[in-house]
């Protein structure tokens, strides 16, 4: 069946494909940045040029599949299928397989230097933990599957207070997961990140990150790391759980040589296993924050923006006061130790325009700051709270919810 198409000489053609093969074609076409119809056209052209038939493909359960192809190509393809003694469905499946085999999935890009993202704000309750977990989850999603991502025009719609545009389903784009190997470090003695992801804090009488930072590690730090076992992360998402002994970290660091480098010394041994390490900082401006800032500094030969500080705020006045205190401490570290510390951006969390003028005007104030700039706006919705109650990662609990698609956009924004 063919239907004329107004776009050049192409016609709509309808046949059938197994759903698994169609999905593989859809993902691979996105990975290579081309339309599915162009991939099918290239596959049919290559199949027709073959000197012999390919091994049969199981097309049982094939479902309707429509695309646009040049009319002459489709007519010639139908004739070739008859000459070769294969059904149109089988010929199409083989053509798609030819294209897939000649266009393998691109390898996941690995950073030359492990990326270190320090997620911070000494003000409690702004949602640092949720942003840390969600960003790490978005970075670790399967690169061979498509996930919905909120495109950047969402920011403009929010600023214009146009909720209809902000919720426009066309503002979503299906993109392959990022496939990164991610370590989440719960650097907060309260252990919210650890508990939210369904794990128990490390026991006080055992080993911990605090012990390793103080030079008293009892075993390899890698022995403390646990995996977040959800299929969509494929073993790429790990957690270094918290221990309540971190309440004593500042006291213990006071007697440690080069204490600002203590976190780096502890994590160096596990860095080769990961592409990205995210630090969920405590609500503190003490020595632990100094150590986290130092860890996120730009290293020699590291490109700007590969690592740095990501600040989580809310659209209300007290966040502005806390922000000034935090950036003042970071600037002191920069100047006192001659460090290059990059700001990766601001994340406005728990945003809800229905809260009126304070929320919308505060958002505009954050957007007016150009360094660091706003790189994410995360809504205050029920799915995050439900995921915490279920002790599951948000992107596994509700992968298509508004918060999930916004967190994927944030992960891509800070990965540019």
Tab-separated table of C-alpha atoms in Angstrom, residues 114-401:
chain	number	residue	atom	x	y	z
A	114	UNK	CA	36.594	11.521	35.944
A	115	UNK	CA	33.920	14.209	36.283
A	116	UNK	CA	33.339	15.361	39.863
A	117	UNK	CA	30.091	17.165	40.616
A	118	UNK	CA	29.754	18.747	44.069
A	119	UNK	CA	26.058	19.329	44.826
A	120	UNK	CA	25.702	21.774	47.669
A	121	UNK	CA	23.926	24.469	49.675
A	122	UNK	CA	24.287	24.810	53.422
A	123	UNK	CA	20.557	25.552	53.655
A	124	UNK	CA	18.677	22.386	54.508
A	125	UNK	CA	15.472	21.325	52.781
A	126	UNK	CA	16.254	22.649	49.301
A	127	UNK	CA	16.384	19.146	47.825
A	128	UNK	CA	20.111	18.549	47.291
A	129	UNK	CA	19.651	14.828	47.845
A	130	UNK	CA	16.830	14.495	45.313
A	131	UNK	CA	18.836	16.423	42.714
A	132	UNK	CA	21.954	14.344	43.412
A	133	UNK	CA	20.088	11.060	43.063
A	134	UNK	CA	18.052	12.121	40.029
A	135	UNK	CA	21.027	13.551	38.161
A	136	UNK	CA	23.070	10.417	38.809
A	137	UNK	CA	20.193	8.219	37.677
A	138	UNK	CA	19.798	10.247	34.474
A	139	UNK	CA	23.513	9.935	33.738
A	140	UNK	CA	23.425	6.154	34.207
A	141	UNK	CA	20.390	5.236	32.074
A	142	UNK	CA	20.803	2.680	29.292
A	143	UNK	CA	22.378	4.172	26.150
A	144	UNK	CA	20.553	1.603	23.988
A	145	UNK	CA	17.096	2.774	25.098
A	146	UNK	CA	15.228	5.998	24.416
A	147	UNK	CA	14.066	8.154	27.313
A	148	UNK	CA	11.924	11.338	27.325
A	149	UNK	CA	13.881	14.558	27.915
A	150	UNK	CA	12.515	18.074	28.423
A	151	UNK	CA	13.952	20.439	25.825
A	152	UNK	CA	15.312	23.867	26.741
A	153	UNK	CA	12.283	25.928	25.634
A	154	UNK	CA	10.643	24.748	28.865
A	155	UNK	CA	12.673	27.439	30.698
A	156	UNK	CA	11.198	30.204	28.571
A	157	UNK	CA	7.669	28.931	29.095
A	158	UNK	CA	8.156	28.915	32.869
A	159	UNK	CA	9.524	32.451	32.844
A	160	UNK	CA	6.537	33.638	30.842
A	161	UNK	CA	4.265	31.841	33.331
A	162	UNK	CA	2.745	29.952	30.417
A	163	UNK	CA	1.843	26.633	32.032
A	164	UNK	CA	0.187	25.320	28.868
A	165	UNK	CA	3.454	25.770	26.953
A	166	UNK	CA	5.482	24.455	29.882
A	167	UNK	CA	3.440	21.234	29.857
A	168	UNK	CA	3.426	20.883	26.066
A	169	UNK	CA	4.114	17.199	25.237
A	170	UNK	CA	5.858	18.358	22.048
A	171	UNK	CA	8.540	19.894	24.273
A	172	UNK	CA	9.624	16.319	25.016
A	173	UNK	CA	12.213	14.591	22.907
A	174	UNK	CA	13.120	10.896	22.982
A	175	UNK	CA	16.900	10.537	23.310
A	176	UNK	CA	19.223	7.624	24.136
A	177	UNK	CA	20.253	7.286	27.779
A	178	UNK	CA	23.727	8.576	28.625
A	179	UNK	CA	25.126	5.212	29.775
A	180	UNK	CA	27.646	6.674	32.235
A	181	UNK	CA	29.232	4.780	35.131
A	182	UNK	CA	28.147	6.801	38.169
A	183	UNK	CA	29.084	6.873	41.851
A	184	UNK	CA	26.808	8.721	44.269
A	185	UNK	CA	28.631	9.722	47.456
A	186	UNK	CA	26.428	10.341	50.492
A	187	UNK	CA	28.610	12.925	52.240
A	188	UNK	CA	25.844	13.957	54.645
A	189	UNK	CA	25.829	12.285	58.101
A	190	UNK	CA	22.018	12.385	58.057
A	191	UNK	CA	22.162	9.739	55.318
A	192	UNK	CA	19.089	10.829	53.375
A	193	UNK	CA	20.537	9.736	50.018
A	194	UNK	CA	21.420	6.308	51.397
A	195	UNK	CA	17.970	5.754	52.883
A	196	UNK	CA	16.076	7.111	49.866
A	197	UNK	CA	17.789	4.574	47.634
A	198	UNK	CA	16.838	1.688	49.913
A	199	UNK	CA	20.137	1.085	51.711
A	200	UNK	CA	21.157	1.251	55.361
A	201	UNK	CA	23.835	3.662	56.612
A	202	UNK	CA	27.192	2.108	57.434
A	203	UNK	CA	27.547	0.978	61.085
A	204	UNK	CA	29.441	3.270	63.449
A	205	UNK	CA	31.822	0.514	64.543
A	206	UNK	CA	32.813	-0.387	60.963
A	207	UNK	CA	34.642	1.339	58.126
A	208	UNK	CA	33.446	4.569	56.499
A	209	UNK	CA	34.370	7.430	54.207
A	210	UNK	CA	35.102	9.493	57.322
A	211	UNK	CA	37.719	6.958	58.441
A	212	UNK	CA	39.380	7.016	55.034
A	213	UNK	CA	39.436	10.816	54.983
A	214	UNK	CA	41.016	10.835	58.446
A	215	UNK	CA	43.644	8.294	57.365
A	216	UNK	CA	42.132	5.479	59.451
A	217	UNK	CA	40.518	3.339	56.751
A	218	UNK	CA	40.123	-0.291	57.793
A	219	UNK	CA	39.791	-1.812	54.314
A	220	UNK	CA	39.471	-0.820	50.668
A	221	UNK	CA	36.962	1.976	50.120
A	222	UNK	CA	35.511	0.006	47.187
A	223	UNK	CA	34.337	-2.626	49.678
A	224	UNK	CA	31.857	-0.080	51.071
A	225	UNK	CA	30.243	0.745	47.710
A	226	UNK	CA	26.878	-0.825	46.850
A	227	UNK	CA	25.021	-1.124	43.543
A	228	UNK	CA	21.604	0.394	42.827
A	229	UNK	CA	19.949	-2.647	41.336
A	230	UNK	CA	17.407	-1.419	38.796
A	231	UNK	CA	17.346	-2.762	35.229
A	232	UNK	CA	17.405	0.668	33.571
A	233	UNK	CA	20.807	1.441	35.134
A	234	UNK	CA	22.395	-1.876	34.133
A	235	UNK	CA	24.838	-2.020	37.039
A	236	UNK	CA	26.258	1.423	36.200
A	237	UNK	CA	24.830	3.273	39.233
A	238	UNK	CA	26.587	2.834	42.590
A	239	UNK	CA	26.343	4.390	46.041
A	240	UNK	CA	28.897	5.047	48.775
A	241	UNK	CA	26.578	5.025	51.808
A	242	UNK	CA	26.730	7.520	54.643
A	243	UNK	CA	27.766	6.807	58.208
A	244	UNK	CA	26.700	8.890	61.195
A	245	UNK	CA	30.379	9.205	62.190
A	246	UNK	CA	30.455	11.996	59.583
A	247	UNK	CA	29.008	14.244	62.300
A	248	UNK	CA	32.553	14.149	63.718
A	249	UNK	CA	34.260	14.742	60.376
A	250	UNK	CA	35.162	18.402	60.932
A	251	UNK	CA	36.702	17.569	64.320
A	252	UNK	CA	38.746	14.718	62.870
A	253	UNK	CA	39.843	16.762	59.856
A	254	UNK	CA	41.178	19.512	62.114
A	255	UNK	CA	44.238	17.376	62.891
A	256	UNK	CA	44.738	15.950	59.368
A	257	UNK	CA	47.555	17.173	57.182
A	258	UNK	CA	46.356	19.017	54.042
A	259	UNK	CA	42.800	18.467	55.241
A	260	UNK	CA	41.255	20.195	52.224
A	261	UNK	CA	42.530	17.295	50.083
A	262	UNK	CA	41.178	14.569	52.394
A	263	UNK	CA	38.142	13.702	50.245
A	264	UNK	CA	40.267	13.485	47.125
A	265	UNK	CA	42.785	11.192	48.823
A	266	UNK	CA	39.953	8.895	49.915
A	267	UNK	CA	38.200	8.701	46.526
A	268	UNK	CA	41.258	8.518	44.261
A	269	UNK	CA	41.391	4.724	44.513
A	270	UNK	CA	37.867	4.268	43.088
A	271	UNK	CA	37.946	7.013	40.438
A	272	UNK	CA	39.112	4.694	37.589
A	273	UNK	CA	35.860	2.713	37.947
A	274	UNK	CA	33.603	5.684	37.141
A	275	UNK	CA	32.863	8.370	34.583
A	276	UNK	CA	31.092	10.670	37.048
A	277	UNK	CA	31.210	11.018	40.843
A	278	UNK	CA	28.484	13.120	42.488
A	279	UNK	CA	28.922	14.388	46.051
A	280	UNK	CA	25.746	15.003	48.072
A	281	UNK	CA	27.074	17.587	50.525
A	282	UNK	CA	25.809	18.208	54.067
A	283	UNK	CA	24.048	21.462	54.965
A	284	UNK	CA	27.265	22.907	56.369
A	285	UNK	CA	29.950	25.502	55.720
A	286	UNK	CA	32.585	23.640	57.722
A	287	UNK	CA	35.769	21.787	56.811
A	288	UNK	CA	33.791	19.078	55.020
A	289	UNK	CA	32.536	21.699	52.540
A	290	UNK	CA	36.114	22.885	52.018
A	291	UNK	CA	37.145	19.304	51.229
A	292	UNK	CA	34.239	18.895	48.794
A	293	UNK	CA	35.044	22.193	47.045
A	294	UNK	CA	38.688	21.189	46.703
A	295	UNK	CA	37.637	17.838	45.253
A	296	UNK	CA	35.549	19.582	42.612
A	297	UNK	CA	38.329	21.942	41.526
A	298	UNK	CA	39.609	21.865	37.963
A	299	UNK	CA	42.641	19.582	37.743
A	300	UNK	CA	45.646	20.106	35.446
A	301	UNK	CA	44.731	19.290	31.813
A	302	UNK	CA	41.026	19.167	32.732
A	303	UNK	CA	38.751	21.190	30.459
A	304	UNK	CA	36.620	23.920	32.092
A	305	UNK	CA	33.183	22.704	33.118
A	306	UNK	CA	34.120	19.026	33.270
A	307	UNK	CA	33.887	19.185	37.074
A	308	UNK	CA	32.714	21.761	39.579
A	309	UNK	CA	29.997	22.969	41.910
A	310	UNK	CA	26.246	22.594	41.293
A	311	UNK	CA	24.184	24.736	43.672
A	312	UNK	CA	20.590	23.777	44.527
A	313	UNK	CA	18.244	26.629	45.497
A	314	UNK	CA	14.553	27.285	45.841
A	315	UNK	CA	12.400	30.074	44.452
A	316	UNK	CA	12.087	31.933	47.755
A	317	UNK	CA	14.004	34.623	49.653
A	318	UNK	CA	15.927	32.559	52.241
A	319	UNK	CA	17.670	30.637	49.462
A	320	UNK	CA	19.205	33.887	48.234
A	321	UNK	CA	20.762	34.569	51.657
A	322	UNK	CA	22.180	31.035	51.876
A	323	UNK	CA	23.511	31.292	48.324
A	324	UNK	CA	25.558	34.373	49.184
A	325	UNK	CA	27.158	32.645	52.194
A	326	UNK	CA	28.028	29.560	50.145
A	327	UNK	CA	29.533	31.428	47.207
A	328	UNK	CA	31.524	33.578	49.632
A	329	UNK	CA	33.111	30.426	51.078
A	330	UNK	CA	33.841	29.043	47.621
A	331	UNK	CA	35.449	32.318	46.569
A	332	UNK	CA	37.611	32.286	49.707
A	333	UNK	CA	38.785	28.766	48.791
A	334	UNK	CA	39.475	29.907	45.247
A	335	UNK	CA	41.580	32.843	46.413
A	336	UNK	CA	43.347	31.316	49.430
A	337	UNK	CA	44.485	28.164	47.603
A	338	UNK	CA	44.605	29.569	44.053
A	339	UNK	CA	42.056	27.014	42.836
A	340	UNK	CA	40.080	26.933	39.612
A	341	UNK	CA	36.588	26.009	40.807
A	342	UNK	CA	33.970	26.030	38.063
A	343	UNK	CA	30.322	26.753	38.755
A	344	UNK	CA	28.308	24.167	36.824
A	345	UNK	CA	25.142	26.123	37.484
A	346	UNK	CA	22.092	26.698	39.658
A	347	UNK	CA	19.204	24.262	40.002
A	348	UNK	CA	15.903	25.835	41.069
A	349	UNK	CA	14.204	22.977	42.892
A	350	UNK	CA	10.655	22.491	44.258
A	351	UNK	CA	9.368	25.128	41.842
A	352	UNK	CA	5.619	25.690	41.709
A	353	UNK	CA	4.261	28.775	39.918
A	354	UNK	CA	0.947	28.352	41.749
A	355	UNK	CA	2.641	29.738	44.861
A	356	UNK	CA	2.345	33.137	43.242
A	357	UNK	CA	4.510	36.208	43.053
A	358	UNK	CA	7.226	35.119	45.506
A	359	UNK	CA	7.946	31.973	43.501
A	360	UNK	CA	7.772	33.543	40.033
A	361	UNK	CA	9.730	36.674	40.936
A	362	UNK	CA	12.375	34.613	42.753
A	363	UNK	CA	12.747	32.391	39.699
A	364	UNK	CA	13.292	35.441	37.524
A	365	UNK	CA	15.921	36.692	39.984
A	366	UNK	CA	17.786	33.398	39.728
A	367	UNK	CA	17.501	33.445	35.945
A	368	UNK	CA	19.002	36.946	35.917
A	369	UNK	CA	22.248	35.588	37.389
A	370	UNK	CA	24.515	34.705	34.485
A	371	UNK	CA	27.448	33.167	36.383
A	372	UNK	CA	26.439	30.681	37.592
A	373	UNK	CA	23.423	30.383	35.328
A	374	UNK	CA	20.281	28.350	35.917
A	375	UNK	CA	20.744	24.922	34.335
A	376	UNK	CA	17.664	23.187	35.706
A	377	UNK	CA	14.154	23.874	37.023
A	378	UNK	CA	12.614	20.954	38.896
A	379	UNK	CA	8.930	21.013	39.793
A	380	UNK	CA	7.499	20.260	43.230
A	381	UNK	CA	5.431	17.191	42.376
A	382	UNK	CA	4.203	14.101	44.182
A	383	UNK	CA	6.275	11.477	42.332
A	384	UNK	CA	9.515	12.365	44.127
A	385	UNK	CA	7.853	11.988	47.533
A	386	UNK	CA	6.304	8.685	46.451
A	387	UNK	CA	9.668	7.381	45.259
A	388	UNK	CA	11.241	8.278	48.614
A	389	UNK	CA	8.458	6.428	50.433
A	390	UNK	CA	8.998	3.417	48.148
A	391	UNK	CA	12.807	3.667	48.649
A	392	UNK	CA	13.346	3.514	44.900
A	393	UNK	CA	15.169	5.780	42.440
A	394	UNK	CA	12.743	8.319	40.967
A	395	UNK	CA	13.715	7.530	37.358
A	396	UNK	CA	12.909	3.858	37.957
A	397	UNK	CA	9.735	4.545	39.951
A	398	UNK	CA	8.255	7.137	37.557
A	399	UNK	CA	10.496	7.384	34.462
A	400	UNK	CA	8.103	9.571	32.466
A	401	UNK	CA	7.011	11.998	35.173
